[in-house]
Each structure stands twice: as structure tokens, then as C-alpha cells.
């Protein structure tokens, strides 16, 4: 096993560990350790809410989830020899739940998926699903099932939802300015258009005093993906993947977290993957001058691994850029994907699952989302592919009509919803 460079004790909060990680992006957050080029390391990662979500039959914890605390990131790690303009190579050697542990922390044999309430982050389908819901998933080997969504079982597609390098001071200013400008277009919107710097609940490694206060007031939130990679939620970052990150500061300052046991394309419920604590084994190296040499200056590129689940039969749903009210939009691919997802939800509801159960399933299972046509004005076409093998019943259309499943207790909904 590689050296454990960032250990975590499951019984202690994230801020009481041997090493303190962070939950904001800033170039002045001190690195916790140095990784040598050409070497491999194990990094423990905490579930993104640091244990705030529990294994029960209520969604009140999803409704009240402390968004200011996310994400609990391991790092930053200084990469020996990395300088601005280089490309950082990260090979994902292995990734999984907390080994050999069972207990109350997500990752100890279980994980969760949540639909976020409109007043606390919202989701991809926030207008149709404004309240909070939750599904708990139990892991058995590489597969998972849920008491909240009976009738399905699938193989996990384990991956880190978030990994990236630190921004330079110049890049950080650019992020904050453009997101402030966006917020100013509709400052009262719920959920907000973007998340500005927020000192409340900031975790900044070993910083303290006046320096902590300065950085907390400037640091960017970790929720969106940006030029440094970050919270991209790409489900294909599985074991065997190689990722190339731009380096903006001396040492690169790599961070990682937000592990998922599985996820559908888009992480459509916002808390859409099966969230968990766990570990990731990585190997690091550097391509000197790689950003200019390959034109990779404001994005990460990657080579997906070959270790995801293998499904061969699919049922696919399409959507176009027309609103539910019948308004035509011009090549709106996001709207088209929303419509494809809604069509899949309506279809699955015919088999007995609630629409909330269907939505949670599509966020957690390894569905495939695709932009299938983006040039034929005025309609974009998006598609979502469901692996039919994950269902206990045959979900393909037939003359016999939809088979009926027992939906069980259903997906817990928060009390006193939004």
C-alpha cells in the first residue's frame, strides 16, 4: 500500500485531525505535505459535509445541510518541482470507501444521495422538486442497494467528485469578479446565481489570526468547477484514470475530496452522487512547460480509466429545448437535458416508483447523459441512457404494460419543507 500522506480518523471531525485540510480555494493556504514526482501516495478523504448527513429515514439533514462548510478537502499538497506553466499528471491508482470499517460516517459501508431544497442550493430540476429528499445506499462489495429505492441494484462507479490545483492570485481575482458580476444581475434569486467568498465556516489549513481573516474574505468557494478543475463531478474519474491539471502556483497545491461511490452524468440532484468518505491512491508527475506546449491553459484534460461498471443494454430518453409551458428556446442544451431527465422520471413512475425515487436513482446510478444534437435550429436534442440491467423488473416497453414494483417506504422527505 502507498504511504498514507493524509490520514483521517473516522471518529473525529475534520478540523480535529492530525492534519487540517481546507474548504476554500486560495493560493496562500499552506500545503500540508510535499509529494515527490514519480511517487505514489494514499490520501484519506472526508465526506463533503464532514458527517452532517446521517443514516436514517429523514431528509431534515439534507434540508438543513451546512453549505458553508463544503467541501472538506484533503490537501493542499505541494508537488516537488511543479511551477506555473507546467502540467500536473495525476494517476488514480485506486479509490474506494473507508476500508474495513462500519459505522455512522458515510463511507463506513454506506453512502447517501440527496435532492437539495430550493432554499438551500436547489437542484437541476429545482422547479419540479423544490423540497429536500434523501436515499441511503448500502454497499456490498462493488454493488449497492437502497431501502429507500427498492427494486434496483447496480455496480458503483467510484470516483473523486473534486480534484484540482490552487489558483494564482490573479486567477482568483478573475473568478471573484466574474461571479460577483453574475450575482449582481439578480441578487435576490433563490437559489443564488453564484456563491461569493464566505468567511463563515471557512477551513484554511494551518492559517490563523489576521492572515486567516484576510484569506477567508478572498477565498473562492469550492462548489463550482473552474479552470483549475475543482468540483467537476466527472463520474469517469475512476481507478486507472490519468488527469492533467494546469499549474498556477509554485508547487501546484493539489487538493482532492468529495468521493462518490457512484453517480449519473450531471450529478443532477446537486447532492447527486452517492456521497461517502474513503481513500484515493494517486501517483504524481509533472510535464514541464506543458500548459503552453499542449494549449491546456484553462482546463483539465483526462484519460478515463477502464474500471467502471460494464452495462450493455440501455433504454434512452430524449429531450428538446422546449419548456414545460411550450415556449421554444434556441439551442438550449441544458433545457433539453432537463426535459430528457423529466421524461425518464415520468416513465419510471409508471412502474410504481415515486417521481422522487426516480429522480434520486437517476442522480446516483451510472446513467449516461449526452448532447446528441446541438446544431439543428431551434432545438437542441439531449439524451439520457438508463442501463436496463440495474432493475429487478423489465423496464422495456411491451404489450403487457409496465410491471409494478413495491416502492417500499419511499424516499424520505424533510419535515416543514421549503
Coordinates of C-alpha atoms in Angstrom, one line a residue:
X1 CA 0.0 0.0 0.0
X2 CA 1.3 3.5 -0.8
X3 CA 2.3 5.8 2.1
X4 CA -0.7 7.4 3.8
X5 CA 0.2 11.1 3.4
X6 CA -3.1 12.5 4.7
X7 CA -4.6 10.2 7.4
X8 CA -8.1 10.7 8.8
X9 CA -9.7 9.3 12.0
X10 CA -13.4 8.5 11.3
X11 CA -14.3 9.2 15.0
X12 CA -13.1 12.9 14.8
X13 CA -14.4 15.9 13.0
X14 CA -12.4 17.2 10.0
X15 CA -11.0 20.1 12.0
X16 CA -9.6 17.9 14.8
X17 CA -7.5 15.7 12.6
X18 CA -3.7 15.3 12.7
X19 CA -3.5 17.4 9.5
X20 CA -6.0 20.1 8.7
X21 CA -7.4 20.3 5.2
X22 CA -9.4 23.2 3.7
X23 CA -12.8 24.1 2.1
X24 CA -11.9 27.1 0.0
X25 CA -9.6 27.9 -2.9
X26 CA -6.8 30.4 -2.3
X27 CA -3.1 30.4 -3.3
X28 CA -2.0 31.3 0.3
X29 CA -3.4 28.2 2.0
X30 CA -0.2 26.4 3.2
X31 CA 0.4 22.9 1.8
X32 CA 0.1 20.1 4.3
X33 CA 2.8 17.9 2.7
X34 CA 5.1 17.6 -0.3
X35 CA 4.6 14.8 -2.9
X36 CA 7.6 13.7 -4.9
X37 CA 7.4 13.3 -8.6
X38 CA 7.2 9.7 -9.7
X39 CA 5.9 8.5 -6.3
X40 CA 2.6 7.1 -5.1
X41 CA 0.5 8.1 -2.1
X42 CA -2.7 7.3 -0.3
X43 CA -4.9 10.2 0.7
X44 CA -7.9 9.7 3.1
X45 CA -10.9 11.9 2.2
X46 CA -13.8 13.0 4.3
X47 CA -17.4 13.1 3.1
X48 CA -18.1 16.6 1.8
X49 CA -20.3 17.6 4.7
X50 CA -18.0 16.1 7.3
X51 CA -20.6 13.8 8.8
X52 CA -23.6 16.2 8.9
X53 CA -25.7 13.7 6.9
X54 CA -26.7 10.5 8.8
X55 CA -28.0 7.0 8.0
X56 CA -31.7 7.4 8.9
X57 CA -35.2 7.8 7.3
X58 CA -35.5 11.5 7.4
X59 CA -34.3 14.2 5.0
X60 CA -34.2 17.0 7.5
X61 CA -30.4 16.8 7.4
X62 CA -30.4 17.4 3.7
X63 CA -32.8 20.3 4.1
X64 CA -30.5 21.8 6.7
X65 CA -27.2 20.8 5.1
X66 CA -24.5 23.3 6.1
X67 CA -23.4 24.5 2.6
X68 CA -20.9 27.0 4.0
X69 CA -18.8 24.0 5.2
X70 CA -18.2 22.3 1.9
X71 CA -16.1 20.8 0.6
X72 CA -14.0 19.0 3.2
X73 CA -10.8 18.7 1.0
X74 CA -7.6 16.8 1.7
X75 CA -4.6 19.0 0.9
X76 CA -3.3 21.2 -0.5
X77 CA -0.2 19.1 -1.5
X78 CA 2.9 20.7 -2.8
X79 CA 4.2 18.8 -5.8
X80 CA 8.0 18.7 -5.9
X81 CA 9.3 20.6 -9.0
X82 CA 5.9 21.9 -10.2
X83 CA 5.9 25.5 -11.3
X84 CA 3.4 27.8 -13.1
X85 CA 3.0 26.8 -16.7
X86 CA 3.6 23.1 -16.0
X87 CA 1.0 20.4 -16.3
X88 CA 0.5 18.2 -13.3
X89 CA -0.1 14.5 -14.0
X90 CA -2.3 12.7 -11.5
X91 CA -2.8 8.9 -12.0
X92 CA -5.7 7.5 -9.9
X93 CA -4.4 4.1 -8.9
X94 CA -7.3 3.1 -6.6
X95 CA -10.3 4.8 -4.9
X96 CA -13.0 3.4 -2.6
X97 CA -14.9 3.7 0.6
X98 CA -13.2 3.6 4.0
X99 CA -11.6 0.1 4.1
X100 CA -12.7 -2.4 6.8
X101 CA -15.0 0.0 8.7
X102 CA -18.7 0.1 9.5
X103 CA -20.3 2.9 11.4
X104 CA -22.2 6.2 11.4
X105 CA -20.0 8.1 8.9
X106 CA -20.9 7.9 5.2
X107 CA -18.3 5.7 3.7
X108 CA -18.4 3.2 6.5
X109 CA -20.4 0.7 4.4
X110 CA -23.0 3.1 3.2
X111 CA -23.5 6.4 1.4
X112 CA -26.3 8.8 0.5
X113 CA -27.9 10.8 -2.3
X114 CA -30.0 13.9 -1.7
X115 CA -32.3 16.3 -3.5
X116 CA -31.4 19.7 -2.2
X117 CA -34.2 22.1 -1.2
X118 CA -34.7 25.2 -3.3
X119 CA -33.8 27.4 -0.3
X120 CA -30.6 25.5 0.3
X121 CA -28.8 25.1 -3.0
X122 CA -31.6 23.6 -5.2
X123 CA -31.0 21.0 -7.9
X124 CA -31.0 20.6 -11.6
X125 CA -34.8 20.2 -11.5
X126 CA -35.4 22.7 -8.7
X127 CA -38.7 24.0 -10.1
X128 CA -40.2 20.5 -10.2
X129 CA -38.6 19.3 -7.0
X130 CA -38.3 22.2 -4.6
X131 CA -38.2 20.2 -1.3
X132 CA -35.4 18.0 0.2
X133 CA -35.4 14.2 -0.2
X134 CA -32.8 11.6 0.7
X135 CA -31.8 8.0 -0.2
X136 CA -29.3 5.9 1.8
X137 CA -27.4 3.2 -0.1
X138 CA -25.8 0.1 1.4
X139 CA -22.5 -1.1 -0.1
X140 CA -21.8 -4.8 -0.6
X141 CA -18.5 -5.3 -2.4
X142 CA -18.8 -3.2 -5.6
X143 CA -22.6 -3.1 -5.6
X144 CA -25.2 -1.0 -3.8
X145 CA -28.9 -1.1 -2.9
X146 CA -31.2 1.2 -1.1
X147 CA -34.1 0.6 1.3
X148 CA -35.5 3.9 0.0
X149 CA -35.5 2.8 -3.7
X150 CA -36.4 -0.9 -3.8
X151 CA -36.0 -2.9 -7.0
X152 CA -32.7 -1.7 -8.2
X153 CA -29.1 -2.8 -7.7
X154 CA -26.0 -1.5 -9.6
X155 CA -22.3 -1.6 -9.6
X156 CA -20.6 1.6 -8.3
X157 CA -18.5 3.9 -10.5
X158 CA -16.2 5.1 -7.7
X159 CA -14.5 8.4 -8.3
X160 CA -13.5 11.7 -6.7
X161 CA -16.0 14.4 -7.4
X162 CA -13.4 17.1 -6.8
X163 CA -9.7 17.4 -7.5
X164 CA -7.7 20.4 -8.7
X165 CA -4.8 22.8 -8.2
X166 CA -4.8 26.2 -6.4
X167 CA -5.5 29.3 -8.4
X168 CA -3.0 32.1 -8.7
X169 CA -3.9 35.4 -7.1
X170 CA -4.7 36.8 -10.5
X171 CA -6.9 33.9 -11.4
X172 CA -8.7 34.1 -8.0
X173 CA -9.5 37.8 -8.6
X174 CA -10.9 36.9 -12.0
X175 CA -13.1 34.2 -10.5
X176 CA -14.5 36.5 -7.9
X177 CA -15.1 39.4 -10.3
X178 CA -17.0 37.5 -12.9
X179 CA -19.1 35.7 -10.3
X180 CA -19.9 39.0 -8.5
X181 CA -21.0 40.4 -11.8
X182 CA -23.3 37.4 -12.3
X183 CA -24.8 37.7 -8.9
X184 CA -25.5 41.4 -9.5
X185 CA -27.8 40.6 -12.4
X186 CA -30.3 39.0 -9.9
X187 CA -29.1 39.4 -6.4
X188 CA -32.3 38.1 -4.7
X189 CA -32.5 34.9 -6.7
X190 CA -33.2 31.7 -4.7
X191 CA -31.1 29.6 -5.1
X192 CA -28.4 32.3 -5.8
X193 CA -26.7 32.5 -9.2
X194 CA -23.2 32.0 -7.6
X195 CA -21.6 31.8 -4.2
X196 CA -19.3 34.7 -3.2
X197 CA -16.5 34.4 -0.7
X198 CA -17.9 33.5 2.7
X199 CA -15.7 33.6 5.9
X200 CA -18.3 31.7 7.9
X201 CA -17.2 28.1 8.4
X202 CA -14.1 28.6 6.3
X203 CA -11.3 26.0 6.9
X204 CA -8.0 27.2 5.7
X205 CA -5.4 24.6 6.8
X206 CA -2.9 26.0 9.4
X207 CA -3.7 29.7 8.8
X208 CA -4.7 31.7 11.9
X209 CA -5.2 35.3 13.1
X210 CA -5.1 38.2 10.6
X211 CA -3.9 36.0 7.8
X212 CA -6.8 33.7 8.2
X213 CA -9.2 36.6 8.2
X214 CA -7.7 38.0 5.0
X215 CA -7.7 34.8 3.1
X216 CA -11.2 33.9 4.3
X217 CA -12.5 37.1 2.9
X218 CA -10.9 36.5 -0.5
X219 CA -11.0 32.7 -1.0
X220 CA -13.3 31.2 -3.6
X221 CA -16.0 28.6 -2.7
X222 CA -15.3 25.1 -3.9
X223 CA -18.8 24.3 -5.3
X224 CA -18.3 25.1 -9.0
X225 CA -15.8 23.7 -11.4
X226 CA -13.3 26.2 -12.8
X227 CA -10.1 26.5 -14.8
X228 CA -8.2 24.5 -12.1
X229 CA -10.5 21.5 -12.4
X230 CA -12.2 21.6 -9.0
X231 CA -15.7 20.2 -8.5
X232 CA -16.2 18.8 -11.9
X233 CA -18.1 15.7 -10.8
X234 CA -16.9 13.7 -13.7
X235 CA -18.0 10.1 -13.0
X236 CA -15.4 8.7 -15.3
X237 CA -12.5 9.7 -13.0
X238 CA -12.4 6.1 -11.9
X239 CA -9.5 3.8 -11.0
X240 CA -7.0 3.8 -13.8
X241 CA -7.7 7.4 -14.9
X242 CA -4.9 9.9 -15.7
X243 CA -5.7 13.6 -15.3
X244 CA -3.6 16.6 -16.4
X245 CA -4.1 19.8 -14.4
X246 CA -2.8 23.3 -15.1
X247 CA -0.3 24.6 -12.6
X248 CA -0.8 28.2 -11.5
X249 CA 1.3 28.5 -8.3
X250 CA 4.7 27.1 -7.3
X251 CA 4.2 23.6 -6.1
X252 CA 0.8 23.2 -7.8
X253 CA -1.1 22.8 -4.5
X254 CA -3.2 19.8 -5.4
X255 CA -6.3 19.0 -3.4
X256 CA -8.9 16.2 -3.6
X257 CA -12.2 15.1 -2.0
X258 CA -15.9 14.7 -2.4
X259 CA -15.7 11.0 -3.1
X260 CA -18.6 9.2 -4.8
X261 CA -19.5 5.5 -4.8
X262 CA -21.5 6.2 -8.0
X263 CA -23.1 9.0 -9.9
X264 CA -25.1 9.6 -13.0
X265 CA -23.9 12.1 -15.6
X266 CA -24.6 15.7 -14.4
X267 CA -25.0 14.9 -10.6
X268 CA -28.5 16.2 -11.3
X269 CA -29.9 16.3 -7.7
X270 CA -26.9 18.6 -6.7
X271 CA -26.1 16.1 -3.9
X272 CA -26.4 13.6 -6.7
X273 CA -23.7 11.1 -6.4
X274 CA -23.6 8.5 -3.7
X275 CA -21.6 10.6 -1.2
X276 CA -19.0 9.0 1.0
X277 CA -15.7 9.2 2.9
X278 CA -12.9 7.0 1.7
X279 CA -9.5 6.9 0.2
X280 CA -7.7 7.6 -3.0
X281 CA -4.3 6.3 -4.1
X282 CA -2.5 8.6 -6.6
X283 CA 0.8 8.8 -8.5
X284 CA 2.0 12.3 -9.5
X285 CA 4.4 13.7 -12.0
X286 CA 4.9 16.9 -14.0
X287 CA 5.2 17.9 -17.6
X288 CA 7.5 21.0 -17.6
X289 CA 6.0 23.8 -19.7
X290 CA 3.1 21.6 -20.6
X291 CA 0.4 24.3 -20.4
X292 CA 1.9 26.1 -23.4
X293 CA 3.1 23.0 -25.2
X294 CA -0.4 21.5 -25.3
X295 CA -2.6 24.6 -25.1
X296 CA -4.0 23.5 -21.8
X297 CA -4.2 26.8 -20.0
X298 CA -7.7 27.0 -18.5
X299 CA -9.0 23.4 -18.3
X300 CA -8.1 19.9 -17.1
X301 CA -7.9 17.1 -19.6
X302 CA -8.1 13.4 -18.7
X303 CA -7.8 9.8 -19.9
X304 CA -10.6 7.8 -18.3
X305 CA -9.9 4.5 -16.6
X306 CA -11.2 1.1 -17.7
X307 CA -12.7 0.1 -14.3
X308 CA -16.2 1.3 -14.4
X309 CA -19.3 -1.0 -14.5
X310 CA -19.9 -2.7 -17.8
X311 CA -23.5 -2.4 -18.9
X312 CA -24.5 -3.4 -22.5
X313 CA -28.3 -2.8 -22.7
X314 CA -29.9 0.6 -22.3
X315 CA -33.2 2.4 -22.6
X316 CA -32.7 6.0 -23.7
X317 CA -34.9 9.1 -23.4
X318 CA -34.6 12.3 -25.5
X319 CA -35.5 15.9 -24.8
X320 CA -35.6 19.1 -26.8
X321 CA -35.2 22.8 -25.9
X322 CA -38.9 23.5 -25.3
X323 CA -40.1 24.4 -21.9
X324 CA -42.8 22.6 -20.0
X325 CA -45.1 25.5 -20.8
X326 CA -44.4 25.1 -24.5
X327 CA -42.1 28.0 -25.0
X328 CA -39.5 27.5 -27.7
X329 CA -35.8 28.2 -26.7
X330 CA -32.9 28.5 -29.1
X331 CA -30.5 25.5 -28.9
X332 CA -30.7 25.4 -25.1
X333 CA -28.9 22.1 -24.4
X334 CA -29.3 22.3 -20.7
X335 CA -33.1 22.6 -21.0
X336 CA -33.0 19.7 -23.5
X337 CA -31.2 17.6 -20.9
X338 CA -33.7 18.6 -18.2
X339 CA -36.5 17.5 -20.5
X340 CA -34.8 14.2 -21.2
X341 CA -34.4 13.6 -17.4
X342 CA -38.1 14.5 -16.8
X343 CA -39.2 12.1 -19.5
X344 CA -37.2 9.3 -17.8
X345 CA -38.7 10.2 -14.4
X346 CA -42.3 10.1 -15.8
X347 CA -41.6 6.8 -17.4
X348 CA -40.2 5.1 -14.3
X349 CA -43.1 6.4 -12.2
X350 CA -45.4 4.2 -14.4
X351 CA -43.7 1.2 -12.8
X352 CA -44.6 2.2 -9.2
X353 CA -41.7 4.2 -8.1
X354 CA -42.4 7.8 -6.9
X355 CA -41.0 10.6 -9.0
X356 CA -38.7 11.5 -6.2
X357 CA -37.4 7.9 -6.1
X358 CA -36.8 8.0 -9.8
X359 CA -35.0 11.3 -9.6
X360 CA -32.7 10.2 -6.8
X361 CA -32.0 7.0 -8.8
X362 CA -31.0 8.9 -11.9
X363 CA -28.7 11.1 -9.8
X364 CA -26.9 8.0 -8.3
X365 CA -26.9 5.3 -10.9
X366 CA -24.3 5.3 -13.7
X367 CA -26.6 6.7 -16.3
X368 CA -25.1 8.2 -19.5
X369 CA -26.1 11.8 -20.5
X370 CA -25.3 13.1 -23.9
X371 CA -25.8 16.2 -26.0
X372 CA -27.0 14.4 -29.2
X373 CA -27.7 17.3 -31.5
X374 CA -26.7 21.0 -31.0
X375 CA -26.8 22.5 -34.5
X376 CA -30.4 22.0 -35.8
X377 CA -32.1 25.2 -35.0
X378 CA -34.1 25.9 -33.0
X379 CA -34.0 22.6 -31.0
X380 CA -31.1 21.0 -29.2
X381 CA -31.5 17.3 -28.5
X382 CA -30.2 15.7 -25.4
X383 CA -30.5 12.1 -24.3
X384 CA -30.2 10.1 -21.1
X385 CA -29.4 6.4 -21.2
X386 CA -30.6 4.1 -18.4
X387 CA -28.8 0.7 -18.0
X388 CA -31.7 -1.8 -18.0
X389 CA -29.8 -4.4 -16.1
X390 CA -29.9 -2.5 -12.9
X391 CA -33.7 -3.0 -12.4
X392 CA -35.3 -6.1 -10.9
X393 CA -38.2 -5.8 -13.4
X394 CA -38.0 -5.4 -17.2
X395 CA -38.5 -1.7 -17.9
X396 CA -38.6 -2.0 -21.7
X397 CA -41.9 -1.1 -23.3
X398 CA -44.1 -4.1 -24.2
X399 CA -47.7 -5.1 -25.0
X400 CA -48.1 -6.3 -21.4
X401 CA -47.7 -2.8 -19.9
X402 CA -45.4 -1.7 -17.1
X403 CA -44.6 -4.3 -14.4
X404 CA -45.4 -2.9 -10.9
X405 CA -42.8 -2.7 -8.2
X406 CA -43.3 -2.3 -4.4
X407 CA -41.9 1.2 -3.7
X408 CA -41.4 0.4 -0.1
X409 CA -41.2 3.2 2.4
X410 CA -40.2 5.6 -0.4
X411 CA -37.6 8.4 -0.3
X412 CA -37.7 10.3 3.0
X413 CA -38.9 13.9 2.6
X414 CA -37.9 16.7 5.0
X415 CA -40.5 17.9 7.5
X416 CA -41.5 21.5 7.2
X417 CA -40.3 21.7 3.6
X418 CA -39.4 24.9 1.8

